[in-house]
PDB file of C-alpha atoms in Angstrom:
ATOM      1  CA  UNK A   1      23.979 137.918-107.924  1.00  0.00           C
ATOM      2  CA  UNK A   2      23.396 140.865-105.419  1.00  0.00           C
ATOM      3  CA  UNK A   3      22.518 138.123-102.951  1.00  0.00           C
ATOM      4  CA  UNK A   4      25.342 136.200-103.416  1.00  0.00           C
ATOM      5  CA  UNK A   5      27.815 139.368-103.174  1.00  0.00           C
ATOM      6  CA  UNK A   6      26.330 140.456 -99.622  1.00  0.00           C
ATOM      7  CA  UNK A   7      26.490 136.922 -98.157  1.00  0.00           C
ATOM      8  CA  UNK A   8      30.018 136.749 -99.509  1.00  0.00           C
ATOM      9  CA  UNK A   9      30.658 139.883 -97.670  1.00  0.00           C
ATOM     10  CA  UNK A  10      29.047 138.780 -94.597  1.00  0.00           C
ATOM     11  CA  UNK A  11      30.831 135.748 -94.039  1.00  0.00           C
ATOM     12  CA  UNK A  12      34.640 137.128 -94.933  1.00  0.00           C
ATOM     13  CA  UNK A  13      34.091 140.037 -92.200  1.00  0.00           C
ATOM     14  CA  UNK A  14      32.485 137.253 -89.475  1.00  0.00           C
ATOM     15  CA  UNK A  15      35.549 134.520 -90.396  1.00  0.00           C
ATOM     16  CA  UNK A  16      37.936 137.897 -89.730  1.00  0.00           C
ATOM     17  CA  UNK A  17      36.552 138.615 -86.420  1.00  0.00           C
ATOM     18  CA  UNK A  18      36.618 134.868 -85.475  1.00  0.00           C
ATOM     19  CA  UNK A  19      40.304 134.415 -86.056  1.00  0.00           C
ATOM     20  CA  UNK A  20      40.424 138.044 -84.475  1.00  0.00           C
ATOM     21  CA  UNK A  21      38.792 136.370 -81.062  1.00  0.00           C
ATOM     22  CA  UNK A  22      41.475 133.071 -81.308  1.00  0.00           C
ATOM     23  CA  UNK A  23      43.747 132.797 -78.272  1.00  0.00           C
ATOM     24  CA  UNK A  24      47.056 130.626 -78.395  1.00  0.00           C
ATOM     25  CA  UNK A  25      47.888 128.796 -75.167  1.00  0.00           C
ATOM     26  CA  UNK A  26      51.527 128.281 -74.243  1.00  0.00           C
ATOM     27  CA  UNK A  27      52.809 124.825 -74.391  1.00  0.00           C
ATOM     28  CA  UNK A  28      52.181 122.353 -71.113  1.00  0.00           C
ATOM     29  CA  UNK A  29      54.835 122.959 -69.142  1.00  0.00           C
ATOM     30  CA  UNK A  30      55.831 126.534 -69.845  1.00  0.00           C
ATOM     31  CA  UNK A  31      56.640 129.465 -67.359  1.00  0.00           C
ATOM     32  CA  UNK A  32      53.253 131.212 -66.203  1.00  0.00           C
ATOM     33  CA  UNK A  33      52.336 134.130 -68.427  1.00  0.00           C
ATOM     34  CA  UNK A  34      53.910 137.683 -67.947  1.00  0.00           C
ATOM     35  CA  UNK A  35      57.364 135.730 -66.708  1.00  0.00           C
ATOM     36  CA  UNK A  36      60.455 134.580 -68.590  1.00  0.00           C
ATOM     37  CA  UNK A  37      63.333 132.609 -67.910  1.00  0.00           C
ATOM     38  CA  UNK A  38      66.386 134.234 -67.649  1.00  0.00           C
ATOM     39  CA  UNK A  39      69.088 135.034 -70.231  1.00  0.00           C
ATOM     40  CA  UNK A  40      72.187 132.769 -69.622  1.00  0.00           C
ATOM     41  CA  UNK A  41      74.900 134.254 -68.365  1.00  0.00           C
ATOM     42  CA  UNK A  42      72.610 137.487 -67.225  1.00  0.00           C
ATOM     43  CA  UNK A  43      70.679 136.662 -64.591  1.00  0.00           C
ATOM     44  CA  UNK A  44      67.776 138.526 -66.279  1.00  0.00           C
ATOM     45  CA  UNK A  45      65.023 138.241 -68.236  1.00  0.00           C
ATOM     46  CA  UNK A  46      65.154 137.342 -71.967  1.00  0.00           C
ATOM     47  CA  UNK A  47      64.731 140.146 -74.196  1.00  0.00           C
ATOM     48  CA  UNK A  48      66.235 142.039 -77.052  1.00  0.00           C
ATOM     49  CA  UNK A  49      69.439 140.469 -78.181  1.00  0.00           C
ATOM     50  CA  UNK A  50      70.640 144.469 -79.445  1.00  0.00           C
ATOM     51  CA  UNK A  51      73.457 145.257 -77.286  1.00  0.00           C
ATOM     52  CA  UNK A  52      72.487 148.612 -76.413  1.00  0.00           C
ATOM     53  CA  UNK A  53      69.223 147.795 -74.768  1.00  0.00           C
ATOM     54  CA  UNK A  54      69.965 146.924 -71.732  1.00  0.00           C
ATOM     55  CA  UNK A  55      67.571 143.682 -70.270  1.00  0.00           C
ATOM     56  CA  UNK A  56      68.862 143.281 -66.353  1.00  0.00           C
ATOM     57  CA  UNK A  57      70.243 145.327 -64.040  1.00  0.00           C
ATOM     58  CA  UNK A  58      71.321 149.377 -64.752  1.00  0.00           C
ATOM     59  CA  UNK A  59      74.762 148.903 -66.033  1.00  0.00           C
ATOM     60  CA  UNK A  60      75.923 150.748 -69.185  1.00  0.00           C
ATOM     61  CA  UNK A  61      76.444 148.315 -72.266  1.00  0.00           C
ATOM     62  CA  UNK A  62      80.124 149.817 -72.349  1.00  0.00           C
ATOM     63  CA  UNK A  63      80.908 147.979 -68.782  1.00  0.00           C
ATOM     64  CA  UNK A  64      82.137 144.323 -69.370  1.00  0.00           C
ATOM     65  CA  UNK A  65      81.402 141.727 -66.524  1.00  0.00           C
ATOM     66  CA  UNK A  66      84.414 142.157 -64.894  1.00  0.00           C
ATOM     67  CA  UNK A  67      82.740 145.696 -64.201  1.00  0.00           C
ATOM     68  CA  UNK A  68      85.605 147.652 -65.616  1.00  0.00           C
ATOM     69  CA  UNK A  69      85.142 150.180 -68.320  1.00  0.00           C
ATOM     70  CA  UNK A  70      85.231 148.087 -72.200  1.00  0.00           C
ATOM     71  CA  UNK A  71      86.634 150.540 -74.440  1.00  0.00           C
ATOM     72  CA  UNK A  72      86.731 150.451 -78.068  1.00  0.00           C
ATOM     73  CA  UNK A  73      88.931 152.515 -80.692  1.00  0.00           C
ATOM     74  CA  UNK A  74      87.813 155.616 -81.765  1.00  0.00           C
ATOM     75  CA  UNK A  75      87.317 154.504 -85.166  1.00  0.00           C
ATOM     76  CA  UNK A  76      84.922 151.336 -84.072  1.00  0.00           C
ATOM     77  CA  UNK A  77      82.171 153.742 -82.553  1.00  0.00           C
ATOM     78  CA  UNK A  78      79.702 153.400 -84.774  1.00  0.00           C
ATOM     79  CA  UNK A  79      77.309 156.141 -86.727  1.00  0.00           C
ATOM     80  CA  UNK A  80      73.918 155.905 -86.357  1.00  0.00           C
ATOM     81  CA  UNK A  81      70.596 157.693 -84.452  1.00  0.00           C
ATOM     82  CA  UNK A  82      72.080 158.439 -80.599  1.00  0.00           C
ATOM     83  CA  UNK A  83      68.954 158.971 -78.434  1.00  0.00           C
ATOM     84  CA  UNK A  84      71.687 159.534 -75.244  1.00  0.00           C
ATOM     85  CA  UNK A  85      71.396 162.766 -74.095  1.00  0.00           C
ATOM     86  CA  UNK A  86      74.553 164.929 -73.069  1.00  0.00           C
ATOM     87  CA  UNK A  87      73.913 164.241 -68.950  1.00  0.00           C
ATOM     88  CA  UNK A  88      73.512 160.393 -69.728  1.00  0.00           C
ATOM     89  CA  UNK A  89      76.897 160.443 -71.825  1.00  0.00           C
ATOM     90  CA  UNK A  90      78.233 162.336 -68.985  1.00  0.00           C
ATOM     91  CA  UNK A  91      77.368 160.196 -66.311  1.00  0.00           C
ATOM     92  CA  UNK A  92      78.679 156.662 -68.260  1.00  0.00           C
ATOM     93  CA  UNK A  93      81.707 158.533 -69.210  1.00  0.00           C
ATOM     94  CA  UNK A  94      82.432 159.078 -65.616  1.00  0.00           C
ATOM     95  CA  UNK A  95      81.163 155.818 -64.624  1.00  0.00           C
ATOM     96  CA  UNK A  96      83.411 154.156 -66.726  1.00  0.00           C
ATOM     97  CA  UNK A  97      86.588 156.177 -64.736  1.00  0.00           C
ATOM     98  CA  UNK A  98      86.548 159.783 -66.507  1.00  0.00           C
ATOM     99  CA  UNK A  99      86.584 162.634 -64.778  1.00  0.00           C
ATOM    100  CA  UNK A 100      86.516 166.420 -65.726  1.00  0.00           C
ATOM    101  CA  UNK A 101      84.763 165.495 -68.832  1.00  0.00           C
ATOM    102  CA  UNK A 102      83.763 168.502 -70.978  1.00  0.00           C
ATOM    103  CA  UNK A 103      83.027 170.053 -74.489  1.00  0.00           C
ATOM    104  CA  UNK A 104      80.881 167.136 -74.607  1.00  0.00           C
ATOM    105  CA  UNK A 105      78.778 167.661 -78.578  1.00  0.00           C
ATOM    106  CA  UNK A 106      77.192 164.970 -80.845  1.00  0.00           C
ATOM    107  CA  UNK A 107      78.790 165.188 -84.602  1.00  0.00           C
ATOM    108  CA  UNK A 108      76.942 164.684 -87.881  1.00  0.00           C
ATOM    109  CA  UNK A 109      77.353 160.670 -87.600  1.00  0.00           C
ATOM    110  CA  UNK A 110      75.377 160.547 -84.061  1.00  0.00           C
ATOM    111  CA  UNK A 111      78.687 160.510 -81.837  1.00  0.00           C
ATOM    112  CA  UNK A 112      79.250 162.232 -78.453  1.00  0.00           C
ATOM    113  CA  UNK A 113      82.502 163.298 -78.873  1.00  0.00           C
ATOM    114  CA  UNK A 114      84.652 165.718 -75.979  1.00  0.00           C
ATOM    115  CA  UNK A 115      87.270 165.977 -73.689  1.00  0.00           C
ATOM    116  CA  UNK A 116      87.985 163.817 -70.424  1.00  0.00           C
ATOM    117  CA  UNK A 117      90.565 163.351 -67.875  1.00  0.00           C
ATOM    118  CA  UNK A 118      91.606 159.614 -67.048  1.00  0.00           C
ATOM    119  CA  UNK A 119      94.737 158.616 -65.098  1.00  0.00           C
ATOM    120  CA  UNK A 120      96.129 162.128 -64.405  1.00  0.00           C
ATOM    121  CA  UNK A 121      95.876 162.423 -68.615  1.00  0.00           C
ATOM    122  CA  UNK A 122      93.826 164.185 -70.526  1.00  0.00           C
ATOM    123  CA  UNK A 123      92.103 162.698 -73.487  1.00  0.00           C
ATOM    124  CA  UNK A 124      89.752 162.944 -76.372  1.00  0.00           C
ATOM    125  CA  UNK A 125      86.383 160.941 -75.722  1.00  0.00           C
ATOM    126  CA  UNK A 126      83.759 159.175 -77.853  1.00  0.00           C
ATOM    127  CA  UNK A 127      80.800 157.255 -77.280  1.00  0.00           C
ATOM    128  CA  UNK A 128      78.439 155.947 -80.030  1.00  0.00           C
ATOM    129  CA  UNK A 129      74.543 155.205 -79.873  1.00  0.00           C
ATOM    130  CA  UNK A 130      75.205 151.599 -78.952  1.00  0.00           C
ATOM    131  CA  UNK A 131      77.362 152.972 -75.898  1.00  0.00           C
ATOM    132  CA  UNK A 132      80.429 152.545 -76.674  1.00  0.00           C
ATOM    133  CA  UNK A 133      83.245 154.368 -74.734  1.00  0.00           C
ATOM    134  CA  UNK A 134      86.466 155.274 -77.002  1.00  0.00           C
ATOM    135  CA  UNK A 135      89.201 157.073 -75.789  1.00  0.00           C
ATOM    136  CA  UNK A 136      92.573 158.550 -77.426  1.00  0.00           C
TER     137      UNK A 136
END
């Protein structure tokens, strides 16, 4: 019975580290390894479909492709974990045609909220985790 127990326990832990040694090989035809087609419509290569990582290129997820500034009420920023830090915010604020922007402080729901100045006005600022740019 002893026997039978250790060659049991042989054979699972050499099956594991034979499926642990199995490769996959891409299909016939198929881009090279370490390159992927591009995204259509971006240009660049495929990746996360979350819209605030950003796959091609270094513009902000709040610029459309017309390269203006897409802004969103204040009430559709959403809550959540923002890893932007206050310079970041900053700089895609004034990227997105703010100037003077100050008092610039992240709330209890994740959003940068503060104060900008955008056509001569001055305005109240938001921009969420995903970054979103809201203005009122």
């Amino acid at each position: 019975m002893r026997a039978s127990l250790s060659i049991l326990a042989a054979s699972v832990i050499l099956a594991g580290s034979a499926l642990a040694q199995t490769t996959t090989m891409p299909p016939a035809g198929s881009p090279p390894a370490g390159t992927r087609p591009a995204s259509p419509g971006t240009g660049g290569p495929t990746g996360s479909s979350n819209p605030a990582v950003s796959t091609g290129g270094n513009a902000p997820s709040s610029v459309n492709a017309s390269g203006t500034a897409a802004l969103v009420a204040m009430t559709a920023l959403e809550k959540g974990a923002n890893s932007f830090t206050e310079g970041q915010v900053k700089s895609r604020l004034e990227g997105a045609g703010f100037s003077n922007v100050t008092d610039l402080a992240k709330d209890g729901d994740g959003i940068w909220r503060g104060k900008a100045m955008r056509d001569g006005k001055s305005v109240s600022v938001g921009f969420d985790y995903k970054g979103n740019i809201a203005a009122g």
